[in-house]
Amino acid sequence: MSGKRLRAGLVGLGSMGRHHARVLSGLEGVDLVGVVDPMGDKYGAAQGAPVLNTVDELIELGVDYTVVACPTGLHEEVGLRLAEADVCALIEKPVADTVEGARRLVEAFEARGLVAGVGHIERCNPALRSLRARLEAGELGDVYQVVTRRQGPFPHRIADVGVVKDLATHDIDLTGWVTGRTYTSIAAHTVSKSGRSHEDMVSAVGTLDDGTMVNHLVNWLSPLKERFTSVTGERGCFIADTLTADLTFHSNAAVETEWEALQAFRGVAEGDMIRYAIPKREPLLVEHELFRDAVLGQPADICTLRQGMRTVEVAAAVLESAKDGSTVLLNRDSLETV
């Protein structure tokens, strides 16, 4: 790259923050000039940048943008301070702990014309980027159903939110992003088995604005780690494994199975199966490159704060449904519950 070098800051050196520090320190056209964490840099992750105690100290260094990777409950406070100082921000997902907080962040950054985004990193997964492009090209025809499964052991780094806000927000966002659709209804059940105050398992079913059916299964209770997305449509089914970044297509049945013994296992007909060879770059690096380009005024497909707010709204509807056993309807334009 040529031209202006951007001065970047980082707030938070937790598990995700340390990864952001690693990528920022080597990002072309960007200098990591300061990191904020009152707990210090106990893992040596700041890559030589000064470690500060407050966001105001970081702002005083003169930063073009800042990555916000502190606990979710602090996103709103930190984000509003950055907006007040006219600093662009990439805020980790979920963008805020509440719908109201997310809306205040949207208003603050939009009012100042600042570039701001949300770190919904699944948008940068190679398998899902390829899947989205193929859906946009019409390779599947009409889309009927999206199913996601996101399961694994309990992450001890998470203390301030439950599985809906921490993990299910990935699936809510990626579903809307790959299909280009919005949620119109959601119904969910949650359980808490780990002794914490927050839920650690959720099962949800919903609909998108074109009638597509959606199913999400997310938990922190499984020894099996799984990141599965399937999209079924008119011409077959795409399956994305975002752990391995593999994308597979199973076409509709085209060849009859005449061997009677096999029909019991494979049905009376079967179609082709294709595993695509796709470039596999690190999603976090792609996310940072896109946000850097957006700050520089170049076209870049980032997750905007308004899109992040809509994901928080759907997550809030999931929790509302689980609490009272209702199906929550969502307005197509604002995604506020009705």
Tab-separated table of C-alpha atoms in Angstrom:
chain	number	residue	atom	x	y	z
A	1	MET	CA	0.000	0.000	0.000
A	2	SER	CA	1.013	3.588	-0.517
A	3	GLY	CA	-0.274	6.811	0.965
A	4	LYS	CA	-1.254	7.646	4.523
A	5	ARG	CA	-0.331	5.258	7.318
A	6	LEU	CA	-3.116	4.912	9.842
A	7	ARG	CA	-2.528	5.145	13.580
A	8	ALA	CA	-4.510	2.428	15.337
A	9	GLY	CA	-5.299	1.769	18.989
A	10	LEU	CA	-6.650	-1.238	20.838
A	11	VAL	CA	-8.780	-1.473	23.973
A	12	GLY	CA	-8.520	-4.809	25.760
A	13	LEU	CA	-5.833	-7.491	25.890
A	14	GLY	CA	-8.032	-10.447	26.676
A	15	SER	CA	-8.213	-13.573	24.555
A	16	MET	CA	-9.590	-11.807	21.481
A	17	GLY	CA	-7.685	-8.601	22.116
A	18	ARG	CA	-4.377	-10.427	21.949
A	19	HIS	CA	-5.249	-11.722	18.484
A	20	HIS	CA	-6.180	-8.192	17.391
A	21	ALA	CA	-2.819	-6.933	18.682
A	22	ARG	CA	-0.974	-9.591	16.680
A	23	VAL	CA	-2.776	-8.721	13.446
A	24	LEU	CA	-2.618	-4.956	13.932
A	25	SER	CA	1.119	-5.055	14.558
A	26	GLY	CA	1.726	-6.556	11.115
A	27	LEU	CA	-1.096	-4.932	9.150
A	28	GLU	CA	0.116	-3.160	6.029
A	29	GLY	CA	-0.364	0.596	6.165
A	30	VAL	CA	-1.181	0.628	9.894
A	31	ASP	CA	0.828	1.387	13.032
A	32	LEU	CA	-0.365	0.070	16.416
A	33	VAL	CA	0.453	3.073	18.604
A	34	GLY	CA	-1.182	2.199	21.923
A	35	VAL	CA	-3.114	-0.414	23.876
A	36	VAL	CA	-5.473	0.144	26.808
A	37	ASP	CA	-5.795	-2.461	29.546
A	38	PRO	CA	-5.838	-1.589	33.270
A	39	MET	CA	-4.634	-5.143	34.005
A	40	GLY	CA	-1.467	-4.555	32.016
A	41	ASP	CA	0.152	-6.782	29.408
A	42	LYS	CA	0.710	-9.977	31.375
A	43	TYR	CA	1.076	-12.089	28.211
A	44	GLY	CA	3.414	-9.740	26.347
A	45	ALA	CA	0.884	-9.294	23.559
A	46	ALA	CA	1.129	-5.539	22.963
A	47	GLN	CA	3.851	-6.007	20.320
A	48	GLY	CA	5.934	-3.175	21.736
A	49	ALA	CA	3.117	-0.608	21.821
A	50	PRO	CA	2.703	1.348	25.082
A	51	VAL	CA	0.126	-0.133	27.457
A	52	LEU	CA	-2.152	2.522	28.937
A	53	ASN	CA	-4.737	2.633	31.706
A	54	THR	CA	-7.479	4.741	30.107
A	55	VAL	CA	-9.118	5.402	26.752
A	56	ASP	CA	-8.424	9.116	27.179
A	57	GLU	CA	-4.689	8.396	27.266
A	58	LEU	CA	-5.022	6.509	23.996
A	59	ILE	CA	-6.951	9.355	22.384
A	60	GLU	CA	-4.229	11.780	23.438
A	61	LEU	CA	-1.720	9.754	21.395
A	62	GLY	CA	-3.655	10.659	18.258
A	63	VAL	CA	-5.354	7.631	16.704
A	64	ASP	CA	-7.305	7.322	13.466
A	65	TYR	CA	-9.231	4.297	14.662
A	66	THR	CA	-9.444	1.938	17.611
A	67	VAL	CA	-10.382	-1.702	17.991
A	68	VAL	CA	-12.653	-2.256	21.002
A	69	ALA	CA	-12.083	-5.737	22.451
A	70	CYS	CA	-12.949	-5.172	26.108
A	71	PRO	CA	-15.849	-7.005	27.867
A	72	THR	CA	-19.232	-6.554	26.160
A	73	GLY	CA	-20.648	-4.532	29.034
A	74	LEU	CA	-18.044	-1.827	28.393
A	75	HIS	CA	-18.516	-1.526	24.623
A	76	GLU	CA	-21.034	1.287	24.853
A	77	GLU	CA	-19.004	3.411	27.274
A	78	VAL	CA	-15.770	3.011	25.316
A	79	GLY	CA	-17.447	3.423	21.930
A	80	LEU	CA	-19.239	6.627	22.908
A	81	ARG	CA	-15.988	8.131	24.207
A	82	LEU	CA	-14.257	7.322	20.912
A	83	ALA	CA	-17.112	8.825	18.909
A	84	GLU	CA	-16.979	11.966	21.026
A	85	ALA	CA	-13.277	12.266	20.166
A	86	ASP	CA	-13.977	11.685	16.415
A	87	VAL	CA	-12.131	8.356	16.392
A	88	CYS	CA	-13.369	5.570	14.092
A	89	ALA	CA	-13.967	2.223	15.790
A	90	LEU	CA	-14.109	-1.491	15.098
A	91	ILE	CA	-16.104	-2.921	18.015
A	92	GLU	CA	-16.046	-6.615	18.819
A	93	LYS	CA	-19.344	-8.445	18.635
A	94	PRO	CA	-21.900	-8.118	20.018
A	95	VAL	CA	-21.739	-4.381	19.464
A	96	ALA	CA	-23.384	-3.725	22.848
A	97	ASP	CA	-24.983	-5.529	25.754
A	98	THR	CA	-28.445	-4.069	25.091
A	99	VAL	CA	-30.487	-2.906	22.127
A	100	GLU	CA	-30.658	0.580	23.624
A	101	GLY	CA	-26.873	0.692	24.005
A	102	ALA	CA	-26.373	-0.468	20.431
A	103	ARG	CA	-28.752	2.240	19.206
A	104	ARG	CA	-26.872	4.938	21.113
A	105	LEU	CA	-23.622	3.809	19.493
A	106	VAL	CA	-25.189	3.865	16.025
A	107	GLU	CA	-26.514	7.378	16.570
A	108	ALA	CA	-23.214	8.678	17.969
A	109	PHE	CA	-21.032	7.453	15.108
A	110	GLU	CA	-23.529	8.200	12.328
A	111	ALA	CA	-24.101	11.744	13.619
A	112	ARG	CA	-20.368	12.443	13.263
A	113	GLY	CA	-19.970	10.651	9.927
A	114	LEU	CA	-17.386	8.283	11.400
A	115	VAL	CA	-16.547	4.847	10.019
A	116	ALA	CA	-17.540	2.211	12.570
A	117	GLY	CA	-17.986	-1.535	12.315
A	118	VAL	CA	-18.622	-4.683	14.302
A	119	GLY	CA	-16.262	-7.649	14.477
A	120	HIS	CA	-18.617	-10.328	13.185
A	121	ILE	CA	-15.665	-12.363	12.007
A	122	GLU	CA	-17.662	-15.172	10.387
A	123	ARG	CA	-18.324	-12.771	7.510
A	124	CYS	CA	-14.619	-13.139	6.725
A	125	ASN	CA	-14.512	-16.938	6.878
A	126	PRO	CA	-13.500	-18.241	3.428
A	127	ALA	CA	-16.249	-20.882	3.345
A	128	LEU	CA	-19.005	-18.389	4.127
A	129	ARG	CA	-17.660	-15.758	1.740
A	130	SER	CA	-17.690	-18.349	-1.045
A	131	LEU	CA	-21.168	-19.507	-0.005
A	132	ARG	CA	-22.533	-15.975	-0.086
A	133	ALA	CA	-21.077	-15.328	-3.537
A	134	ARG	CA	-22.622	-18.531	-4.862
A	135	LEU	CA	-26.031	-17.670	-3.413
A	136	GLU	CA	-25.829	-14.196	-4.945
A	137	ALA	CA	-24.992	-15.817	-8.303
A	138	GLY	CA	-28.142	-17.928	-8.048
A	139	GLU	CA	-26.345	-21.283	-7.960
A	140	LEU	CA	-28.805	-22.703	-5.407
A	141	GLY	CA	-31.966	-21.192	-6.827
A	142	ASP	CA	-34.623	-20.356	-4.253
A	143	VAL	CA	-33.404	-20.743	-0.667
A	144	TYR	CA	-35.635	-22.820	1.618
A	145	GLN	CA	-33.775	-23.275	4.897
A	146	VAL	CA	-30.667	-22.205	6.844
A	147	VAL	CA	-29.437	-24.438	9.674
A	148	THR	CA	-26.529	-23.657	11.993
A	149	ARG	CA	-24.897	-25.624	14.795
A	150	ARG	CA	-22.296	-23.978	17.032
A	151	GLN	CA	-21.292	-26.276	19.862
A	152	GLY	CA	-18.272	-26.752	22.095
A	153	PRO	CA	-16.868	-26.731	25.635
A	154	PHE	CA	-17.429	-23.832	28.012
A	155	PRO	CA	-15.070	-20.880	27.335
A	156	HIS	CA	-13.830	-19.695	30.725
A	157	ARG	CA	-12.908	-16.319	29.215
A	158	ILE	CA	-16.616	-15.377	29.068
A	159	ALA	CA	-18.162	-14.060	32.280
A	160	ASP	CA	-20.507	-11.195	31.389
A	161	VAL	CA	-22.953	-12.691	28.848
A	162	GLY	CA	-24.592	-16.007	28.020
A	163	VAL	CA	-24.367	-18.204	24.968
A	164	VAL	CA	-27.000	-16.205	23.056
A	165	LYS	CA	-25.082	-12.913	23.035
A	166	ASP	CA	-21.621	-14.452	22.800
A	167	LEU	CA	-22.100	-17.271	20.280
A	168	ALA	CA	-25.586	-17.180	18.768
A	169	THR	CA	-24.952	-13.643	17.534
A	170	HIS	CA	-22.422	-15.172	15.118
A	171	ASP	CA	-25.138	-17.325	13.572
A	172	ILE	CA	-27.772	-14.595	13.560
A	173	ASP	CA	-25.449	-12.243	11.715
A	174	LEU	CA	-24.057	-14.770	9.235
A	175	THR	CA	-27.551	-16.011	8.366
A	176	GLY	CA	-28.743	-12.536	7.471
A	177	TRP	CA	-25.484	-11.740	5.690
A	178	VAL	CA	-25.206	-14.820	3.440
A	179	THR	CA	-28.888	-14.690	2.462
A	180	GLY	CA	-29.271	-10.907	2.286
A	181	ARG	CA	-32.468	-11.250	4.332
A	182	THR	CA	-33.805	-10.113	7.706
A	183	TYR	CA	-35.545	-12.010	10.501
A	184	THR	CA	-39.311	-11.634	10.852
A	185	SER	CA	-39.925	-14.075	13.714
A	186	ILE	CA	-38.025	-16.129	16.269
A	187	ALA	CA	-38.954	-18.729	18.908
A	188	ALA	CA	-36.411	-20.195	21.302
A	189	HIS	CA	-35.723	-22.326	24.360
A	190	THR	CA	-32.715	-21.939	26.648
A	191	VAL	CA	-31.260	-23.878	29.582
A	192	SER	CA	-28.558	-23.162	32.142
A	193	LYS	CA	-26.732	-26.258	33.376
A	194	SER	CA	-23.301	-24.905	34.337
A	195	GLY	CA	-24.360	-23.094	37.498
A	196	ARG	CA	-23.965	-19.619	36.007
A	197	SER	CA	-26.636	-16.943	35.922
A	198	HIS	CA	-26.607	-16.883	32.110
A	199	GLU	CA	-27.943	-19.469	29.675
A	200	ASP	CA	-25.476	-21.964	28.197
A	201	MET	CA	-27.668	-23.654	25.567
A	202	VAL	CA	-30.201	-22.315	23.092
A	203	SER	CA	-32.346	-23.866	20.388
A	204	ALA	CA	-34.121	-21.410	18.115
A	205	VAL	CA	-36.316	-21.517	15.032
A	206	GLY	CA	-37.189	-18.496	12.946
A	207	THR	CA	-38.263	-17.136	9.586
A	208	LEU	CA	-36.686	-14.598	7.248
A	209	ASP	CA	-38.529	-11.973	5.250
A	210	ASP	CA	-38.727	-14.180	2.150
A	211	GLY	CA	-40.161	-17.137	4.088
A	212	THR	CA	-36.857	-18.987	4.514
A	213	MET	CA	-36.861	-21.215	7.611
A	214	VAL	CA	-33.985	-20.816	10.072
A	215	ASN	CA	-32.762	-23.173	12.818
A	216	HIS	CA	-29.975	-22.455	15.309
A	217	LEU	CA	-28.501	-24.829	17.904
A	218	VAL	CA	-25.840	-23.254	20.108
A	219	ASN	CA	-24.272	-24.443	23.355
A	220	TRP	CA	-21.302	-24.408	25.714
A	221	LEU	CA	-22.035	-27.908	26.995
A	222	SER	CA	-20.628	-30.202	24.320
A	223	PRO	CA	-17.168	-31.801	24.292
A	224	LEU	CA	-17.538	-31.799	20.497
A	225	LYS	CA	-16.563	-28.532	18.828
A	226	GLU	CA	-18.727	-27.893	15.803
A	227	ARG	CA	-19.241	-24.923	13.496
A	228	PHE	CA	-21.788	-26.016	10.894
A	229	THR	CA	-23.885	-24.011	8.444
A	230	SER	CA	-26.133	-25.550	5.813
A	231	VAL	CA	-28.269	-23.757	3.249
A	232	THR	CA	-30.860	-25.888	1.461
A	233	GLY	CA	-32.559	-24.679	-1.672
A	234	GLU	CA	-34.084	-25.446	-5.018
A	235	ARG	CA	-31.008	-27.166	-6.496
A	236	GLY	CA	-29.479	-28.855	-3.469
A	237	CYS	CA	-27.614	-27.978	-0.293
A	238	PHE	CA	-24.446	-26.062	0.594
A	239	ILE	CA	-22.609	-27.114	3.761
A	240	ALA	CA	-19.966	-24.853	5.283
A	241	ASP	CA	-17.606	-26.004	8.024
A	242	THR	CA	-16.147	-22.793	9.393
A	243	LEU	CA	-13.608	-24.620	11.558
A	244	THR	CA	-11.858	-25.968	8.461
A	245	ALA	CA	-13.184	-23.309	6.046
A	246	ASP	CA	-14.518	-26.052	3.751
A	247	LEU	CA	-17.553	-25.573	1.523
A	248	THR	CA	-19.364	-28.566	0.005
A	249	PHE	CA	-22.305	-28.716	-2.373
A	250	HIS	CA	-24.719	-31.642	-2.503
A	251	SER	CA	-26.845	-31.464	-5.635
A	252	ASN	CA	-30.371	-32.762	-5.898
A	253	ALA	CA	-30.782	-36.399	-6.861
A	254	ALA	CA	-30.084	-36.999	-10.531
A	255	VAL	CA	-29.103	-40.670	-10.856
A	256	GLU	CA	-31.310	-43.574	-9.805
A	257	THR	CA	-29.810	-46.149	-7.455
A	258	GLU	CA	-30.737	-49.510	-8.953
A	259	TRP	CA	-28.900	-51.589	-6.349
A	260	GLU	CA	-31.739	-52.338	-3.970
A	261	ALA	CA	-29.508	-52.943	-0.936
A	262	LEU	CA	-28.047	-49.426	-1.215
A	263	GLN	CA	-31.420	-47.732	-1.464
A	264	ALA	CA	-31.936	-48.210	2.265
A	265	PHE	CA	-28.833	-46.091	2.950
A	266	ARG	CA	-28.749	-43.587	0.102
A	267	GLY	CA	-32.334	-43.407	-1.122
A	268	VAL	CA	-33.646	-44.292	-4.523
A	269	ALA	CA	-31.518	-41.632	-6.255
A	270	GLU	CA	-28.449	-39.501	-5.518
A	271	GLY	CA	-26.731	-36.423	-6.896
A	272	ASP	CA	-23.194	-35.101	-7.182
A	273	MET	CA	-21.164	-33.886	-4.212
A	274	ILE	CA	-18.512	-31.195	-4.752
A	275	ARG	CA	-15.989	-29.864	-2.225
A	276	TYR	CA	-14.728	-26.540	-3.516
A	277	ALA	CA	-11.075	-25.539	-3.478
A	278	ILE	CA	-11.103	-21.977	-2.154
A	279	PRO	CA	-8.336	-19.628	-0.964
A	280	LYS	CA	-8.094	-19.800	2.841
A	281	ARG	CA	-6.793	-16.598	4.398
A	282	GLU	CA	-7.052	-15.879	8.116
A	283	PRO	CA	-10.506	-14.352	8.759
A	284	LEU	CA	-9.239	-11.860	11.359
A	285	LEU	CA	-6.647	-10.502	8.923
A	286	VAL	CA	-9.319	-10.124	6.235
A	287	GLU	CA	-11.572	-8.324	8.739
A	288	HIS	CA	-8.785	-5.865	9.588
A	289	GLU	CA	-7.916	-5.261	5.942
A	290	LEU	CA	-11.541	-4.466	5.143
A	291	PHE	CA	-11.875	-2.073	8.067
A	292	ARG	CA	-8.580	-0.355	7.260
A	293	ASP	CA	-9.783	0.188	3.701
A	294	ALA	CA	-13.114	1.556	4.956
A	295	VAL	CA	-11.317	4.086	7.185
A	296	LEU	CA	-9.273	5.136	4.148
A	297	GLY	CA	-12.517	5.792	2.264
A	298	GLN	CA	-12.240	2.812	-0.040
A	299	PRO	CA	-15.143	0.420	-0.822
A	300	ALA	CA	-15.140	-2.317	1.818
A	301	ASP	CA	-17.770	-4.846	2.884
A	302	ILE	CA	-17.682	-4.338	6.656
A	303	CYS	CA	-20.394	-5.121	9.192
A	304	THR	CA	-21.802	-1.698	10.038
A	305	LEU	CA	-22.945	-0.646	13.500
A	306	ARG	CA	-26.530	-0.573	12.284
A	307	GLN	CA	-26.241	-4.179	11.088
A	308	GLY	CA	-24.645	-5.079	14.411
A	309	MET	CA	-27.535	-3.409	16.230
A	310	ARG	CA	-30.020	-5.520	14.297
A	311	THR	CA	-28.209	-8.672	15.376
A	312	VAL	CA	-28.476	-7.525	19.006
A	313	GLU	CA	-32.199	-6.929	18.458
A	314	VAL	CA	-32.708	-10.480	17.188
A	315	ALA	CA	-30.640	-11.864	20.104
A	316	ALA	CA	-32.835	-9.904	22.515
A	317	ALA	CA	-35.889	-11.435	20.831
A	318	VAL	CA	-34.377	-14.911	21.311
A	319	LEU	CA	-34.025	-14.271	25.054
A	320	GLU	CA	-37.512	-12.762	25.242
A	321	SER	CA	-39.004	-15.803	23.531
A	322	ALA	CA	-37.149	-18.203	25.814
A	323	LYS	CA	-38.325	-16.301	28.890
A	324	ASP	CA	-42.063	-16.356	28.203
A	325	GLY	CA	-42.440	-19.161	25.654
A	326	SER	CA	-43.734	-16.905	22.896
A	327	THR	CA	-42.889	-16.475	19.247
A	328	VAL	CA	-41.505	-12.974	18.865
A	329	LEU	CA	-42.364	-11.076	15.690
A	330	LEU	CA	-39.871	-8.585	14.322
A	331	ASN	CA	-40.522	-5.541	12.208
A	332	ARG	CA	-38.922	-5.907	8.778
A	333	ASP	CA	-37.494	-2.403	8.650
A	334	SER	CA	-36.280	-1.663	12.184
A	335	LEU	CA	-36.180	-5.209	13.569
A	336	GLU	CA	-37.725	-3.991	16.782
A	337	THR	CA	-39.952	-6.522	18.503
A	338	VAL	CA	-43.671	-5.981	18.067
